[in-house]
Amino acid sequence: MGRRPGGRREPPGARNERQDRPVGEQKASWGSSVRRTRSLLGVRSVAAQVFILQLAVVVLLVAAAVVALVLQARRDSTQDARHLSFGVAQAFANSPGFLDALDSPDPSEVLQPRAEAARKGSGVDALVMYKLDGITLTHPDPDRIGKHVVGPFERAAAGEAYTDTFTASQGPSVISLVPVFDVDGTVVAIVTSSVTVENVDDVVERQMPVLIGAAVGALVLAVGGSGLVSRRLRRQTRGLGPAEMTRMYEHHDAVLHAVREGVLILDGDDRLLLANDEARRLLELPADAERRLVSELGLEAGMAELLVSGRAVSDEVCQAGERLLAVNVRPTPPYGGPAGSVATLRDSTELRALAGRAEVARARLTLLYDAGVRIGTTLDVVRTAEELAQVAVPRFADVVTVDLQEPVLRGDEPAGPSTELRRTAMSGIHTDHPLYPVGELIRFLPSTPQAAVVERGHTVLEADLAASDGWRAQDPQRTQRALDHGLHSLITVPLLARGVVLGVTNFYRAEPSEPFGEEDLAFAEELAARAAVCLDNARRYTREHATAVTLQRSLLPHDLPEQSAVEVAHRYLPAQAGVGGDWFDVIPLPGARVALVVGDVVGHGLHAAATMGRLRTAVHNFSALDLPPDELLAHLDELVADLDTAEAAGDESEGVTGATCLYAIYDPVTGRATVARAGHVGPALVHPDGTVTFPDVPVSPPLGLGGSLPFETAELELPEGSRLVLFTDGLVEDRSRDLDAGLQLLRDALTGADRTPEQTCQAVVEALLPPSPSDDIALLVARTHLLGPDRVAEWEVPADPAAVAPVRAACGRRLEAWGLEAIGFTTELILSELITNAIRYGGEPISVRLLHDRALVCEVSDGSSTSPHLRRAAATDEGGRGLFLVAQFAERWGTRYTPRGKVIWTEQPLHDGAAEPGTDLGDILLDQWTDTEL
């Protein structure tokens, strides 16, 4: 290590740096260092001299101030004495009763007490009154009263009041003389008031401590201020001596020239005051650059303009030859310096290159974030693929295609890798690229990058498509057009989810974009991996949705059963969220009646659809028992409660979270409908004239919550041609509207006469269906028909076996009137058996009713609640075979209970088809016994 002057070592770097500098620059630097050190030492010497001089000046000023204050105090005290004496004399001379006292036999006796009181009260030393002949009337010394006094009273005797200083009997005094005038204006006496000079001096002496204290305080402040200034100077120099100051400057100079950042100091005239070695190197300044104008340094125009602009600059990049310099400029006046500026220069050529790569990385991270937000917004496979293609254009690629395996589009998991892919999505800067279009099934050759990716599951980079023979072999003509279109590089990435290749993504770049490089592979794989997860979720949702739709479609009615009580139209509209649990049904009942049902299960998906199927099956089973609506809903409520209890006991994740139902039975003979509902919205009724009402149907709790509460029914009179509208709450209630607003919209849509049920359904859907329904919608419209009186026959039957024949004959005649002679015999046989059983085993009243509908309905009612059962009669039984004959000749038969008993009913086709052709009644009866029994 080398040594600097003074024996101190310096670091090798600094020595080398100094050796690299020109000799002239080194000498100039050392000269500048010596000058600055001497300046600092001179500052400290001058500071000491200034302190001594300042102390002397302060002492002189304090002394002069004390003298001036003493003189001023004496003058002020004398002036106050003159005013006091004159005022007292003037007041006493003009006091009331003064002239009367003078005319009294002894004026002194009257005036002396007054004068003494006035003297003592005013603080003057003497208050004396004289006659014009000089005889004293009052005096502080009573011995002087009546004596003749000679004094300068001529002016007062002439009528002039004045104040003067002279020596009186008390010594040097300030005296005021005031004449006393008679009523005629003549002077009759003279009043004098005096204050001795000794009292004035006492006042000044009393003020002397204050004056001296103030002088001492000023001296202390001056000395303290000088000491603080000296201390401030020592603090600024860190308490260093000349040697330390020299070393400190040398270190400062070494750092200034060793730092890898250029420093320029300019004065207010844009002259260069200082430039360190780095600044000289970066700007290639001449050796004599200091003290020259910036415009004379040969700098580039942009750099020179920036240095002399006078504005604050932060990291502004300027061109300096082949370098890019980051320039910072700050004016010096705001920091206490003289007018000028300081500029720092930093070579950012390499930093800009790194910043460019960092900007690319930042853009990639931003793109990945956007991809996470934009990909997978829906659970739709095709839409997810389109989002992947769109998010990468144009920030990563110029054209992007997504090819998926065929099972993925159906929601299935691929059985294995396949090079047969369906183009699902495509996005590009331009739309006229010659690649395979969307929707085309592509069979990739083994040599193509796509086939390699599917087989191996690894990303493939084709930096130069023109040189990729495997890619061009797929379709030479199409690939050539792609090259002519400007496509020049390709990255093919597998869409992997849980180790399964769902498809591939192809990223293309075209002119003038740069070709893909190895650094682009990781980003492409990350982007595809995120999209693959979303695609797999969409695929699984598609599979579940398809399963739920299949299940629901299998559970909903495909074709409504044939019946003549009502004309029906229906709509089922699933929610956007997926398959739900809304359902409807039309169930034919005995006696030409029909049951209309709508229900709703809360939730969506497989569970809701399965629950709906269970409830619909239960309603069918309970309807087969021909139960009234309230009893049916009570059984259904009990079933739902049992299901919830069973599923809770089995630790299943879901129970029946909520279900509602409306059940109505319409009888076309009476034109009445019996309606009950469990937590469901009530029906709407469109009268034949087109008016709409909402019948008041008692509401009961939803299914599973009824408990001990009974279900109530309502009886509705429905004129022929009325339309009974049943619906679920999704039709009238939505996020954007409440129930009342939805019911009003429904009323408006239903209003109008002469509409078919199908037209009514269409009008309701168009008026109330929201763009994106959040709940399922089930709609059922039934237009009522009546069974005319000419198609109904009814007889009352006495409880007498002899009455069977007349009723049977009457029924035969009615069948002939209806043109049903072909089934007359079997009908009479059925009625004979049923009436005989009612008379024998039932109770009154007994009646018979025939209904001519799509089938012939025979009903025998009685007052008993016992029901017959079909069984095989034993060989020894005398009876028991009549009900078997009824079952053989009737298409259907059953029992319906009423509040007053029961009804045994049968249905026969209008044409004789109950028994096979050629079957004889005797054969049927003989079949009741076996050969052994015979």
Tab-separated table of C-alpha atoms in Angstrom, residues 664-885:
chain	number	residue	atom	x	y	z
A	664	ALA	CA	-106.088	-31.478	-7.390
A	665	ILE	CA	-108.817	-33.966	-8.407
A	666	TYR	CA	-111.243	-32.870	-11.109
A	667	ASP	CA	-114.576	-34.661	-11.603
A	668	PRO	CA	-116.049	-33.997	-15.076
A	669	VAL	CA	-119.458	-35.257	-13.954
A	670	THR	CA	-119.937	-32.618	-11.250
A	671	GLY	CA	-117.566	-29.985	-12.684
A	672	ARG	CA	-115.856	-29.650	-9.306
A	673	ALA	CA	-112.179	-29.746	-8.399
A	674	THR	CA	-110.898	-30.630	-4.948
A	675	VAL	CA	-107.543	-28.956	-4.277
A	676	ALA	CA	-105.012	-29.232	-1.434
A	677	ARG	CA	-101.482	-27.887	-1.204
A	678	ALA	CA	-98.460	-28.416	1.043
A	679	GLY	CA	-96.319	-25.293	1.052
A	680	HIS	CA	-96.899	-24.763	-2.659
A	681	VAL	CA	-98.147	-21.681	-4.498
A	682	GLY	CA	-101.855	-21.797	-5.262
A	683	PRO	CA	-103.326	-22.342	-8.732
A	684	ALA	CA	-104.682	-19.746	-11.142
A	685	LEU	CA	-108.128	-20.108	-12.689
A	686	VAL	CA	-108.962	-18.658	-16.110
A	687	HIS	CA	-112.727	-18.456	-16.527
A	688	PRO	CA	-114.362	-19.066	-19.924
A	689	ASP	CA	-114.737	-15.303	-20.425
A	690	GLY	CA	-110.969	-14.812	-20.041
A	691	THR	CA	-110.908	-13.315	-16.545
A	692	VAL	CA	-108.265	-14.602	-14.141
A	693	THR	CA	-108.629	-15.335	-10.434
A	694	PHE	CA	-106.418	-16.952	-7.843
A	695	PRO	CA	-108.676	-19.255	-5.787
A	696	ASP	CA	-108.190	-19.225	-2.053
A	697	VAL	CA	-106.759	-22.656	-1.279
A	698	PRO	CA	-105.745	-23.219	2.363
A	699	VAL	CA	-101.981	-23.507	2.636
A	700	SER	CA	-100.320	-26.174	4.744
A	701	PRO	CA	-96.650	-26.573	5.734
A	702	PRO	CA	-94.195	-28.066	3.211
A	703	LEU	CA	-93.824	-31.807	3.082
A	704	GLY	CA	-91.974	-33.270	6.027
A	705	LEU	CA	-92.890	-30.366	8.333
A	706	GLY	CA	-96.621	-30.948	8.728
A	707	GLY	CA	-96.437	-33.078	11.873
A	708	SER	CA	-99.759	-32.979	13.633
A	709	LEU	CA	-101.221	-30.206	11.491
A	710	PRO	CA	-104.054	-31.362	9.205
A	711	PHE	CA	-104.125	-30.700	5.476
A	712	GLU	CA	-107.163	-28.780	4.278
A	713	THR	CA	-108.920	-28.831	0.919
A	714	ALA	CA	-110.877	-26.363	-1.178
A	715	GLU	CA	-113.799	-27.161	-3.516
A	716	LEU	CA	-113.710	-25.214	-6.793
A	717	GLU	CA	-116.598	-24.946	-9.252
A	718	LEU	CA	-115.113	-25.092	-12.751
A	719	PRO	CA	-117.436	-24.211	-15.640
A	720	GLU	CA	-116.776	-26.098	-18.820
A	721	GLY	CA	-113.946	-24.490	-20.759
A	722	SER	CA	-112.224	-23.126	-17.668
A	723	ARG	CA	-108.433	-23.350	-17.565
A	724	LEU	CA	-106.850	-24.482	-14.315
A	725	VAL	CA	-103.169	-23.358	-14.227
A	726	LEU	CA	-100.755	-25.116	-11.878
A	727	PHE	CA	-97.140	-23.930	-11.615
A	728	THR	CA	-94.060	-23.866	-9.391
A	729	ASP	CA	-92.674	-20.756	-7.693
A	730	GLY	CA	-89.803	-20.415	-10.186
A	731	LEU	CA	-92.325	-19.076	-12.711
A	732	VAL	CA	-93.491	-16.100	-10.637
A	733	GLU	CA	-90.567	-15.487	-8.260
A	734	ASP	CA	-87.038	-14.492	-9.210
A	735	ARG	CA	-84.094	-12.443	-7.940
A	736	SER	CA	-85.315	-9.446	-9.914
A	737	ARG	CA	-88.973	-9.551	-8.777
A	738	ASP	CA	-91.028	-10.570	-5.791
A	739	LEU	CA	-94.015	-12.908	-5.657
A	740	ASP	CA	-96.695	-10.223	-5.971
A	741	ALA	CA	-95.095	-8.744	-9.090
A	742	GLY	CA	-94.781	-12.222	-10.595
A	743	LEU	CA	-98.430	-13.046	-9.914
A	744	GLN	CA	-99.484	-9.808	-11.576
A	745	LEU	CA	-97.417	-10.656	-14.650
A	746	LEU	CA	-98.994	-14.115	-14.669
A	747	ARG	CA	-102.484	-12.609	-14.450
A	748	ASP	CA	-101.726	-10.348	-17.430
A	749	ALA	CA	-100.358	-13.262	-19.448
A	750	LEU	CA	-103.333	-15.529	-18.715
A	751	THR	CA	-106.023	-12.923	-19.372
A	752	GLY	CA	-107.905	-13.680	-22.576
A	753	ALA	CA	-110.589	-16.030	-23.850
A	754	ASP	CA	-110.585	-18.687	-26.563
A	755	ARG	CA	-107.049	-19.876	-25.953
A	756	THR	CA	-105.955	-23.460	-26.082
A	757	PRO	CA	-103.815	-24.801	-23.256
A	758	GLU	CA	-100.836	-24.871	-25.621
A	759	GLN	CA	-101.298	-21.189	-26.521
A	760	THR	CA	-101.675	-20.376	-22.836
A	761	CYS	CA	-98.385	-22.119	-22.010
A	762	GLN	CA	-96.583	-20.245	-24.768
A	763	ALA	CA	-97.946	-16.860	-23.649
A	764	VAL	CA	-96.968	-17.473	-20.019
A	765	VAL	CA	-93.443	-18.572	-20.887
A	766	GLU	CA	-92.850	-15.578	-23.154
A	767	ALA	CA	-94.110	-13.134	-20.532
A	768	LEU	CA	-92.507	-14.503	-17.383
A	769	LEU	CA	-89.445	-16.557	-18.308
A	770	PRO	CA	-86.307	-14.615	-17.170
A	771	PRO	CA	-83.183	-14.622	-19.405
A	772	SER	CA	-81.243	-16.763	-16.930
A	773	PRO	CA	-83.719	-18.607	-14.695
A	774	SER	CA	-82.289	-19.368	-11.279
A	775	ASP	CA	-84.919	-22.011	-10.482
A	776	ASP	CA	-86.721	-24.741	-12.370
A	777	ILE	CA	-90.126	-23.970	-13.836
A	778	ALA	CA	-92.979	-26.454	-14.149
A	779	LEU	CA	-96.225	-25.299	-15.771
A	780	LEU	CA	-99.420	-27.327	-16.261
A	781	VAL	CA	-102.520	-25.913	-17.986
A	782	ALA	CA	-105.740	-28.012	-17.984
A	783	ARG	CA	-108.891	-26.941	-19.827
A	784	THR	CA	-111.920	-28.646	-18.295
A	785	HIS	CA	-114.622	-30.678	-20.006
A	786	LEU	CA	-117.943	-31.850	-18.613
A	787	LEU	CA	-119.500	-35.260	-19.070
A	788	GLY	CA	-122.989	-34.405	-20.346
A	789	PRO	CA	-126.181	-35.657	-18.615
A	790	ASP	CA	-126.949	-37.852	-21.620
A	791	ARG	CA	-123.804	-39.822	-20.864
A	792	VAL	CA	-124.625	-40.390	-17.203
A	793	ALA	CA	-127.266	-42.853	-15.888
A	794	GLU	CA	-128.018	-43.373	-12.197
A	795	TRP	CA	-130.537	-45.542	-10.249
A	796	GLU	CA	-131.373	-45.977	-6.604
A	797	VAL	CA	-131.597	-49.706	-5.637
A	798	PRO	CA	-133.753	-50.987	-2.757
A	799	ALA	CA	-132.109	-53.473	-0.412
A	800	ASP	CA	-134.116	-56.319	-1.936
A	801	PRO	CA	-132.718	-59.139	-4.148
A	802	ALA	CA	-135.792	-58.839	-6.291
A	803	ALA	CA	-134.704	-55.362	-7.307
A	804	VAL	CA	-131.628	-56.682	-9.145
A	805	ALA	CA	-133.518	-57.760	-12.251
A	806	PRO	CA	-135.336	-54.460	-12.883
A	807	VAL	CA	-132.118	-52.458	-12.471
A	808	ARG	CA	-130.256	-54.870	-14.737
A	809	ALA	CA	-132.960	-54.457	-17.388
A	810	ALA	CA	-132.852	-50.658	-17.106
A	811	CYS	CA	-129.104	-50.711	-17.568
A	812	GLY	CA	-129.489	-52.893	-20.677
A	813	ARG	CA	-131.903	-50.376	-22.174
A	814	ARG	CA	-129.500	-47.488	-21.472
A	815	LEU	CA	-126.683	-49.399	-23.130
A	816	GLU	CA	-128.841	-49.926	-26.195
A	817	ALA	CA	-129.518	-46.179	-26.250
A	818	TRP	CA	-125.792	-45.522	-26.172
A	819	GLY	CA	-125.187	-48.096	-28.899
A	820	LEU	CA	-123.268	-50.455	-26.609
A	821	GLU	CA	-125.286	-53.595	-27.191
A	822	ALA	CA	-122.095	-55.553	-27.830
A	823	ILE	CA	-121.059	-55.311	-24.205
A	824	GLY	CA	-124.582	-55.453	-22.779
A	825	PHE	CA	-124.392	-59.079	-21.598
A	826	THR	CA	-121.087	-58.723	-19.761
A	827	THR	CA	-122.220	-55.417	-18.259
A	828	GLU	CA	-125.420	-56.989	-16.966
A	829	LEU	CA	-123.415	-59.855	-15.505
A	830	ILE	CA	-121.034	-57.445	-13.753
A	831	LEU	CA	-123.884	-55.323	-12.413
A	832	SER	CA	-125.774	-58.375	-11.179
A	833	GLU	CA	-122.798	-59.548	-9.153
A	834	LEU	CA	-121.997	-56.095	-7.738
A	835	ILE	CA	-125.601	-55.209	-6.860
A	836	THR	CA	-126.178	-58.631	-5.282
A	837	ASN	CA	-123.021	-58.199	-3.149
A	838	ALA	CA	-124.108	-54.697	-2.096
A	839	ILE	CA	-127.560	-55.967	-1.074
A	840	ARG	CA	-126.171	-59.010	0.689
A	841	TYR	CA	-123.079	-57.601	2.403
A	842	GLY	CA	-123.451	-53.826	2.237
A	843	GLY	CA	-125.779	-51.261	3.644
A	844	GLU	CA	-128.205	-48.677	2.429
A	845	PRO	CA	-128.363	-46.484	0.494
A	846	ILE	CA	-127.472	-48.487	-2.610
A	847	SER	CA	-127.155	-46.855	-6.010
A	848	VAL	CA	-125.916	-47.686	-9.495
A	849	ARG	CA	-124.275	-45.254	-11.922
A	850	LEU	CA	-123.168	-45.770	-15.530
A	851	LEU	CA	-120.749	-43.335	-17.203
A	852	HIS	CA	-120.318	-43.353	-20.978
A	853	ASP	CA	-116.773	-42.002	-21.408
A	854	ARG	CA	-113.700	-43.368	-23.179
A	855	ALA	CA	-114.707	-46.565	-21.415
A	856	LEU	CA	-117.936	-47.705	-19.832
A	857	VAL	CA	-117.777	-47.111	-16.096
A	858	CYS	CA	-120.101	-49.065	-13.813
A	859	GLU	CA	-120.314	-47.889	-10.193
A	860	VAL	CA	-122.254	-49.583	-7.390
A	861	SER	CA	-122.189	-47.686	-4.104
A	862	ASP	CA	-123.519	-48.630	-0.686
A	863	GLY	CA	-123.276	-47.390	2.878
A	864	SER	CA	-120.810	-50.010	4.093
A	865	SER	CA	-117.082	-49.461	4.434
A	866	THR	CA	-116.163	-53.148	3.990
A	867	SER	CA	-114.457	-53.962	0.738
A	868	PRO	CA	-114.643	-57.264	-1.189
A	869	HIS	CA	-111.445	-59.119	-2.034
A	870	LEU	CA	-110.749	-61.350	-5.002
A	871	ARG	CA	-109.933	-64.937	-4.019
A	872	ARG	CA	-110.193	-68.435	-5.421
A	873	ALA	CA	-113.265	-70.243	-4.088
A	874	ALA	CA	-112.848	-73.698	-2.545
A	875	ALA	CA	-114.640	-76.779	-3.957
A	876	THR	CA	-117.139	-76.782	-1.126
A	877	ASP	CA	-117.919	-73.049	-1.305
A	878	GLU	CA	-121.348	-72.191	-2.591
A	879	GLY	CA	-120.274	-68.658	-3.557
A	880	GLY	CA	-117.158	-66.561	-3.946
A	881	ARG	CA	-116.928	-66.773	-7.739
A	882	GLY	CA	-118.904	-63.675	-8.736
A	883	LEU	CA	-116.093	-61.195	-8.095
A	884	PHE	CA	-113.791	-63.438	-10.099
A	885	LEU	CA	-116.174	-63.140	-13.054
